[in-house]
Short mmCIF file of C-alpha atoms in Angstrom, two decimals:
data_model
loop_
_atom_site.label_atom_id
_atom_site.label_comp_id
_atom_site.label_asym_id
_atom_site.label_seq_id
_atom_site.Cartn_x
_atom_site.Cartn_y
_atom_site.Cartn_z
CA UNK A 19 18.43 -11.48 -16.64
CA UNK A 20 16.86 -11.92 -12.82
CA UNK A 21 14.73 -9.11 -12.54
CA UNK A 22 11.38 -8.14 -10.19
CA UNK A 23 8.71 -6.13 -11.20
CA UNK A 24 7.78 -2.20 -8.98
CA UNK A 25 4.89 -0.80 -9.22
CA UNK A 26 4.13 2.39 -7.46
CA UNK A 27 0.59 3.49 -7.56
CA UNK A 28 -0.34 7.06 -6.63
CA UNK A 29 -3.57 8.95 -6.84
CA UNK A 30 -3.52 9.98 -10.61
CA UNK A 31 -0.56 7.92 -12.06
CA UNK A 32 1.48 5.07 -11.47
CA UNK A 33 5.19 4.85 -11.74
CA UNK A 34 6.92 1.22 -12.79
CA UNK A 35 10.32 -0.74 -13.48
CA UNK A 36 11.97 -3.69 -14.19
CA UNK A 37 14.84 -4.03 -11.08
CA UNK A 38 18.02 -6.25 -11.43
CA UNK A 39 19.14 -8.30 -8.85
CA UNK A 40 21.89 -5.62 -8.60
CA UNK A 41 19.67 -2.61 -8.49
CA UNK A 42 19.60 -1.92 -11.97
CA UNK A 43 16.50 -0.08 -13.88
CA UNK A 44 16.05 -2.49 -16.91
CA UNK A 45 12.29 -0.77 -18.48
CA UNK A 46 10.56 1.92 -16.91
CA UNK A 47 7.17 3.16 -17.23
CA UNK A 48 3.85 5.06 -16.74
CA UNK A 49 0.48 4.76 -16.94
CA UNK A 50 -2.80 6.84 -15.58
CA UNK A 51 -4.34 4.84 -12.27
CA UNK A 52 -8.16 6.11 -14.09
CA UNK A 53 -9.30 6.87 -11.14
CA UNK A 54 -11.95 8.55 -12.60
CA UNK A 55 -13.65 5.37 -13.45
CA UNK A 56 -14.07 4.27 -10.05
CA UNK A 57 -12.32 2.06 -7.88
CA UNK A 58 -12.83 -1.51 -9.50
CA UNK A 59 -11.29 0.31 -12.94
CA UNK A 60 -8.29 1.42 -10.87
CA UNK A 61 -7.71 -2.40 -9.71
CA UNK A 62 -8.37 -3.46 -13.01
CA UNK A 63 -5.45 -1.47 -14.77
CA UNK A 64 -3.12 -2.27 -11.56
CA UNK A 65 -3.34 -6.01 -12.77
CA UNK A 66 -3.51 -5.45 -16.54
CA UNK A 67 -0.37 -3.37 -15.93
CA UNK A 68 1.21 -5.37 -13.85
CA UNK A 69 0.95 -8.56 -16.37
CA UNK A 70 2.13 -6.42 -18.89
CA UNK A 71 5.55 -5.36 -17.05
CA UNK A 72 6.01 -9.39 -16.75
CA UNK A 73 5.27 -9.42 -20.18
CA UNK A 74 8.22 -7.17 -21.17
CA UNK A 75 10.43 -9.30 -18.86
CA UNK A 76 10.08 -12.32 -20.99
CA UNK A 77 10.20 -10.82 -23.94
CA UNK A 78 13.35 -8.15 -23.27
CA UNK A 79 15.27 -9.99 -20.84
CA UNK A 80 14.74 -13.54 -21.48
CA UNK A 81 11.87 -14.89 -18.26
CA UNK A 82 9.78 -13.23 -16.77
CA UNK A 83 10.13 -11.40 -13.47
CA UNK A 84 10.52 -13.88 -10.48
CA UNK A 85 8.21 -11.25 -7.89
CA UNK A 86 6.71 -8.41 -7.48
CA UNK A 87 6.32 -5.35 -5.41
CA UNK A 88 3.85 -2.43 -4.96
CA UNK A 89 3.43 0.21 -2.77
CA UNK A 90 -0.15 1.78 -2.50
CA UNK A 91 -1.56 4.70 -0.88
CA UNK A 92 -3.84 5.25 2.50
CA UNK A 93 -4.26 2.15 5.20
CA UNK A 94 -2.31 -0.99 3.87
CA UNK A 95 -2.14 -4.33 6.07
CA UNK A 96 1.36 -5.61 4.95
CA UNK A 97 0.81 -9.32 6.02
CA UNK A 98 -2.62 -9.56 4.43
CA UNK A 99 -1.66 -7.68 1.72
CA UNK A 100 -4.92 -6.31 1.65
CA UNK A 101 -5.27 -2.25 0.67
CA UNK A 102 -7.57 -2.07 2.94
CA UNK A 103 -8.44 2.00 2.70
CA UNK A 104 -7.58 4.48 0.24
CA UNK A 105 -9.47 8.03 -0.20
CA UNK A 106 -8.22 9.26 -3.62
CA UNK A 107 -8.70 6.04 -5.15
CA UNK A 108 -12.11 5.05 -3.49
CA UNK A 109 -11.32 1.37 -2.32
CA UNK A 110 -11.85 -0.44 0.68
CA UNK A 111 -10.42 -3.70 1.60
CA UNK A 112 -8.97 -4.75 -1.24
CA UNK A 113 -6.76 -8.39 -1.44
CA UNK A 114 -4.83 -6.62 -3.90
CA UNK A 115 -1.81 -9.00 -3.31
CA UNK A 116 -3.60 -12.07 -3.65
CA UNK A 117 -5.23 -10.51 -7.42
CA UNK A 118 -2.10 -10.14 -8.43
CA UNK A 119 -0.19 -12.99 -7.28
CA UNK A 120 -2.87 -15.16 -9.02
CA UNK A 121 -2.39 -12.89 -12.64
CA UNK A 122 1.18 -12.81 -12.76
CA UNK A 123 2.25 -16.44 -11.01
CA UNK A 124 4.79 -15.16 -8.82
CA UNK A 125 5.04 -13.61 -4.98
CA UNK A 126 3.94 -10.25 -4.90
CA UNK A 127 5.17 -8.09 -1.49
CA UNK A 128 2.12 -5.44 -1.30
CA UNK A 129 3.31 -2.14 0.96
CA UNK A 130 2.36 1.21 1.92
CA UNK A 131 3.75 3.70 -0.29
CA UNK A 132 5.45 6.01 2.79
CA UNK A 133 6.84 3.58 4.29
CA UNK A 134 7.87 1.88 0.90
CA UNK A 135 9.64 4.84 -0.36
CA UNK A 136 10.84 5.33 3.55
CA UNK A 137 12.85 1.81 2.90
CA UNK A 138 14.45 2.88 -0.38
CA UNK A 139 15.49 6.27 1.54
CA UNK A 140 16.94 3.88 4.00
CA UNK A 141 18.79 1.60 2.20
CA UNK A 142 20.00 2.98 -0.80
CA UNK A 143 19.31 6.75 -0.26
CA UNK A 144 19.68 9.94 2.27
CA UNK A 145 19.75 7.26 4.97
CA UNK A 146 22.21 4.99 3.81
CA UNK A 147 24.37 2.90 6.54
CA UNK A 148 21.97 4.68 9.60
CA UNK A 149 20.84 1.85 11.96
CA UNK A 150 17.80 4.03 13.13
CA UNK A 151 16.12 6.39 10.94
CA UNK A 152 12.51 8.30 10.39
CA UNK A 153 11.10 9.44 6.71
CA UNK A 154 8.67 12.49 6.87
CA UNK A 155 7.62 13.51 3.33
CA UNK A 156 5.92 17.14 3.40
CA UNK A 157 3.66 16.54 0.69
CA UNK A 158 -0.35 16.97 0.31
CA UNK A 159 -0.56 15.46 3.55
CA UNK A 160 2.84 14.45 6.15
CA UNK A 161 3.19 10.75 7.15
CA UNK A 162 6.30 8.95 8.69
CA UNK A 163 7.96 5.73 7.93
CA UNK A 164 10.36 4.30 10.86
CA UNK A 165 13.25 2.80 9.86
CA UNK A 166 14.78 0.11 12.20
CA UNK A 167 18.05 -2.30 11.07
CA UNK A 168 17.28 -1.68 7.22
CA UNK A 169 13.28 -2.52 7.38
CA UNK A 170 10.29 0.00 8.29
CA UNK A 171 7.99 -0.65 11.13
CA UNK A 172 3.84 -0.92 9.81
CA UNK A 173 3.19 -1.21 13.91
CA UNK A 174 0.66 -3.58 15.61
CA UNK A 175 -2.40 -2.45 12.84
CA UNK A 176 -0.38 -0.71 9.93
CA UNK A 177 -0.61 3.03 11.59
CA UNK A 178 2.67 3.57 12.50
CA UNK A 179 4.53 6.76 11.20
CA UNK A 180 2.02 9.08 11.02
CA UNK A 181 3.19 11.79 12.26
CA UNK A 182 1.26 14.27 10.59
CA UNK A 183 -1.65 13.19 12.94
CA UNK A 184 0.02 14.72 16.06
CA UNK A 185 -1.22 17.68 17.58
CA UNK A 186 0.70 20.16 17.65
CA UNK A 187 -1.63 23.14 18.28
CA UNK A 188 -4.39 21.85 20.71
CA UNK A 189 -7.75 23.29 19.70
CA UNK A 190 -6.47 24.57 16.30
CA UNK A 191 -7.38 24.17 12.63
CA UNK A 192 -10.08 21.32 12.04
CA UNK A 193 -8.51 17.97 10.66
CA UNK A 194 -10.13 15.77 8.34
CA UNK A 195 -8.95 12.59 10.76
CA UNK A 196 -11.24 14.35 13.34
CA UNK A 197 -8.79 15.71 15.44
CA UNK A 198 -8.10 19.82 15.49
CA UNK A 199 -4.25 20.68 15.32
CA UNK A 200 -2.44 18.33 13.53
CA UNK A 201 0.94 18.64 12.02
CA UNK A 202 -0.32 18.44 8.87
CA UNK A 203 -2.78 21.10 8.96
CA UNK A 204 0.53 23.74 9.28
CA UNK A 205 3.39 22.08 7.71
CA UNK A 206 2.21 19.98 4.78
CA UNK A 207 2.91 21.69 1.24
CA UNK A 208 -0.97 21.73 0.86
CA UNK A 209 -1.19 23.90 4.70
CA UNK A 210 1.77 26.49 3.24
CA UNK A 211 0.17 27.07 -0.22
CA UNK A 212 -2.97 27.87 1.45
CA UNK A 213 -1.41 30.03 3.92
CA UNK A 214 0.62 31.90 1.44
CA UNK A 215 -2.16 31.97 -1.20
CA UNK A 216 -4.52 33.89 2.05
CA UNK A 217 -1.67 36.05 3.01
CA UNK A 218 -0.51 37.19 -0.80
CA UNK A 219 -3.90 37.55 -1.98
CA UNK A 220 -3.44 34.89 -5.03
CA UNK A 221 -5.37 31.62 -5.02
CA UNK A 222 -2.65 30.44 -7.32
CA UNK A 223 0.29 30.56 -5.07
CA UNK A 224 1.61 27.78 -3.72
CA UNK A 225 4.12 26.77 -1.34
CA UNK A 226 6.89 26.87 -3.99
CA UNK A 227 5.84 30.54 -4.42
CA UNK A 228 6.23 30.91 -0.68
CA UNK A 229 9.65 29.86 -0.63
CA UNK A 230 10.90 32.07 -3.16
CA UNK A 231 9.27 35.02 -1.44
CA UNK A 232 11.31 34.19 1.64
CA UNK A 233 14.60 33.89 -0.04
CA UNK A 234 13.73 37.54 -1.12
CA UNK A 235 12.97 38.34 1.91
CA UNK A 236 9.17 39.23 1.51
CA UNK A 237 7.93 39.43 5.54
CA UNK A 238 4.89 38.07 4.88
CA UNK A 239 6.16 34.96 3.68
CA UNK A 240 8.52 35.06 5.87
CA UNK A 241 5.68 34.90 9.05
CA UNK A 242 3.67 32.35 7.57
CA UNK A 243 6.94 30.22 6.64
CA UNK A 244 8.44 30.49 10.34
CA UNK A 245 4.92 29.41 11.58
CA UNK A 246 5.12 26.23 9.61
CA UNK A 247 8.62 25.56 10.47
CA UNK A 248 7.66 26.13 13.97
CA UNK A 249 4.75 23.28 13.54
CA UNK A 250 7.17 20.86 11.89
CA UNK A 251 9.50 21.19 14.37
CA UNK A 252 7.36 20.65 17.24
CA UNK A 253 6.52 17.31 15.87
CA UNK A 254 9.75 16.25 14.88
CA UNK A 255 11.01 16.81 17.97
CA UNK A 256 7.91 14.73 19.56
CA UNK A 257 9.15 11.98 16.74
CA UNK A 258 12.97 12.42 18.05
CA UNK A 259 11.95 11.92 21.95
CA UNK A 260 9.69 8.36 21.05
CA UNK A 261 11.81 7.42 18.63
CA UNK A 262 15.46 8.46 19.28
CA UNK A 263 16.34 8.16 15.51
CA UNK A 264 19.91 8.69 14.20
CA UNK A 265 19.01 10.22 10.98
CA UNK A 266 15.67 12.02 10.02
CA UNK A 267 15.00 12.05 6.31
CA UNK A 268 12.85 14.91 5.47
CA UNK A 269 11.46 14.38 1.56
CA UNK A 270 8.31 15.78 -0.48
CA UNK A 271 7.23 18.72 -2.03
CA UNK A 272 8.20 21.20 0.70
CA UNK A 273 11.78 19.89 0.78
CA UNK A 274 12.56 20.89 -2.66
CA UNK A 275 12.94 24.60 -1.37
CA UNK A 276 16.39 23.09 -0.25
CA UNK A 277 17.84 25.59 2.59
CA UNK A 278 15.11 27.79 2.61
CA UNK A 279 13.78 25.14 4.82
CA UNK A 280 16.69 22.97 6.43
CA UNK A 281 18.14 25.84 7.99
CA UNK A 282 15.60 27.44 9.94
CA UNK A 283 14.54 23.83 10.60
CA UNK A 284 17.88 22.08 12.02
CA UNK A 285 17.87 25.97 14.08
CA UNK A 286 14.23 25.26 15.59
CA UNK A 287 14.61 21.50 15.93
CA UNK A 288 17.45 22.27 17.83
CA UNK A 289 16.81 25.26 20.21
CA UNK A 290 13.62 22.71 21.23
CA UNK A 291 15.72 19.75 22.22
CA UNK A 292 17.41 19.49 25.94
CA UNK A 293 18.14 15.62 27.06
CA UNK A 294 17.61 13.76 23.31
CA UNK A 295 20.27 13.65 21.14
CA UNK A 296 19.67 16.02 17.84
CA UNK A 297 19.77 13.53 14.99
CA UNK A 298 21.55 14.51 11.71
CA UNK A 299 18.46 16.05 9.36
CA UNK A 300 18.94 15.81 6.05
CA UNK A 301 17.39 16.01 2.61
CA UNK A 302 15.47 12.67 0.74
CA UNK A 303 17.82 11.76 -2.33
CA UNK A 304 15.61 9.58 -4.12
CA UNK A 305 12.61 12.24 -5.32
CA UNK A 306 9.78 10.73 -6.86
CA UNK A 307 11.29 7.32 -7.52
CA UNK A 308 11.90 6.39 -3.92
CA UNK A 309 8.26 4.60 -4.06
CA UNK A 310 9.18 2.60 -6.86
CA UNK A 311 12.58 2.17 -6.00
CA UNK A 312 11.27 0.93 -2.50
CA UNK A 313 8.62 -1.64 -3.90
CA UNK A 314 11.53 -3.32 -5.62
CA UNK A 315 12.90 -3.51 -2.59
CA UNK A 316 10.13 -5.28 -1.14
CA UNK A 317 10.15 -7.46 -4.34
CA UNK A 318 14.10 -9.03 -3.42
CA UNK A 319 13.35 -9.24 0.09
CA UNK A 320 10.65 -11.50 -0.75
CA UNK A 321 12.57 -13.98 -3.01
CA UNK A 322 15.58 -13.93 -0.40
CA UNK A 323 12.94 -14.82 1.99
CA UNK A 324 11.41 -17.80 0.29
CA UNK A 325 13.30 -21.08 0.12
CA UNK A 326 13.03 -21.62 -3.39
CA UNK A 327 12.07 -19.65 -6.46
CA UNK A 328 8.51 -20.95 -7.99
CA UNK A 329 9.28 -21.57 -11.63
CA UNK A 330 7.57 -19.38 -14.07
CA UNK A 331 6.57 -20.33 -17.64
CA UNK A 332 6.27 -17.47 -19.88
#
């Protein structure tokens, strides 16, 4: 059975699968990234993992897997395939592509996880047949992935999409990227649990908590969820004039609160519009398998790009 390996790695855990040439999951899987064993340990169980995976091809479904994809967290260069930055993890220019292309034999596509799980969206997800789209997952942080004629745009130095780096309240709440009022320092899940946790007097409640207060109509949650509605649509609506997208894809943590949030959002969005055409906002339909999902993705584009397949002996 043709099959390609995805590999999503995240900040704690990484999420795998064999992928068809049709689409179909053959073997899925976990493992912990060990993070917590520094960053050369994290690289180290990316490969050993990896090999594994291949492994389990040959053995399950009769060759190994003829490429590989995987999407990474933090500043990726997509045609070095170098991970060049990643906080959580603690690694700096790593040629992660080129480490794993010389374990497992085969071409490995190496991507950024947003815009990887942005391209699974796309394709085979909320965004399905849309010629123009934008991803914004409203997680820890907010980033964007642009979609363009069924591939995302990295830009000119592997920045593009990130939205949650626009300011949307000059001189307001101190950024970690060194700017004061970004996006996602009022519309992230992490920027609502802290709100709500300040404003209900519980250091435990998070944004999930918030949401459920406003669909009981609790007015403090109901303030501090309009003001982060208010934020996110300010910078979608900044997204919609650059970008004139015919979908926008809104996914993460903050999303699950379903119409709790795309209501007052497609309301806000918009009353804020007047010449640019209001694009259809909708919910992400992959979840938490749109990164791996996506690196498979990455994994067939590859092989349809290349001439000829490399042979593999197992």
């Amino acid at each position: 059975m043709r099959h390609v390996i995805a590999l999503d790695v995240g900040g704690t855990g990484m999420k795998a699968a064999l992928v068809a040439d049709d689409g179909e999951l053959l073997h899925r899987a976990r493992r912990a990234t060990g993070r917590e064993r520094g960053p050369d340990a994290v690289v180290a169980t990316i490969l050993d993992f990896a090999a594994e995976l291949r492994a389990y091809g040959a053995e399950h479904h009769g060759a190994p897997a003829l490429a590989a994809g995987i999407a990474v967290p933090g500043i990726v260069d997509d045609e070095l395939g170098v991970a060049a930055y990643a906080a959580n993890l603690g690694w700096r220019d790593v040629p992660l592509r080129a480490l794993l292309t010389e374990r497992l034999g085969i071409p490995v596509a190496l991507g950024h996880d947003v815009r990887t799980g942005g391209l699974a969206e796309g394709r085979i997800g909320a965004g399905r047949g849309a010629d123009r789209f934008l991803f914004v997952p409203l997680g820890t942080g907010i980033a964007g992935a642009i979609g363009i004629d069924g591939r995302v745009e990295s830009g000119a130095h592997g920045f593009a999409g990130e939205i949650g780096h626009v300011v949307v309240r000059p001189g307001g709440t101190a950024c970690p990227c060194g700017q004061r009022g970004c996006l996602e320092r009022y519309a992230s899940a992490s920027a609502v649990s802290e709100a709500w946790a300040a404003a209900c007097g519980d250091p435990g409640a998070d944004a999930a908590d918030c949401a459920k207060a406003v669909a009981s109509g609790d007015p403090n949650a109901v303030r501090v969820w309009r003001e982060a509605v208010d934020a996110l649509a300010d910078g979608l609506v900044t997204a919609i004039t650059l970008l004139d997208p015919r979908t926008l894809i809104i996914g993460g943590g903050l999303a699950e609160a379903g119409e709790v949030l795309f209501q007052p959002l497609r309301d806000a969005v918009r009353r804020r519009v007047t010449f640019q055409k209001l694009p259809t906002i909708v919910p992400a339909a992959l979840g938490d398998t749109a990164g791996c999902l996506g690196a498979g993705l990455l994994a067939r584009d590859l092989l349809r790009t290349t001439s000829t397949t490399p042979e593999v002996t197992t």
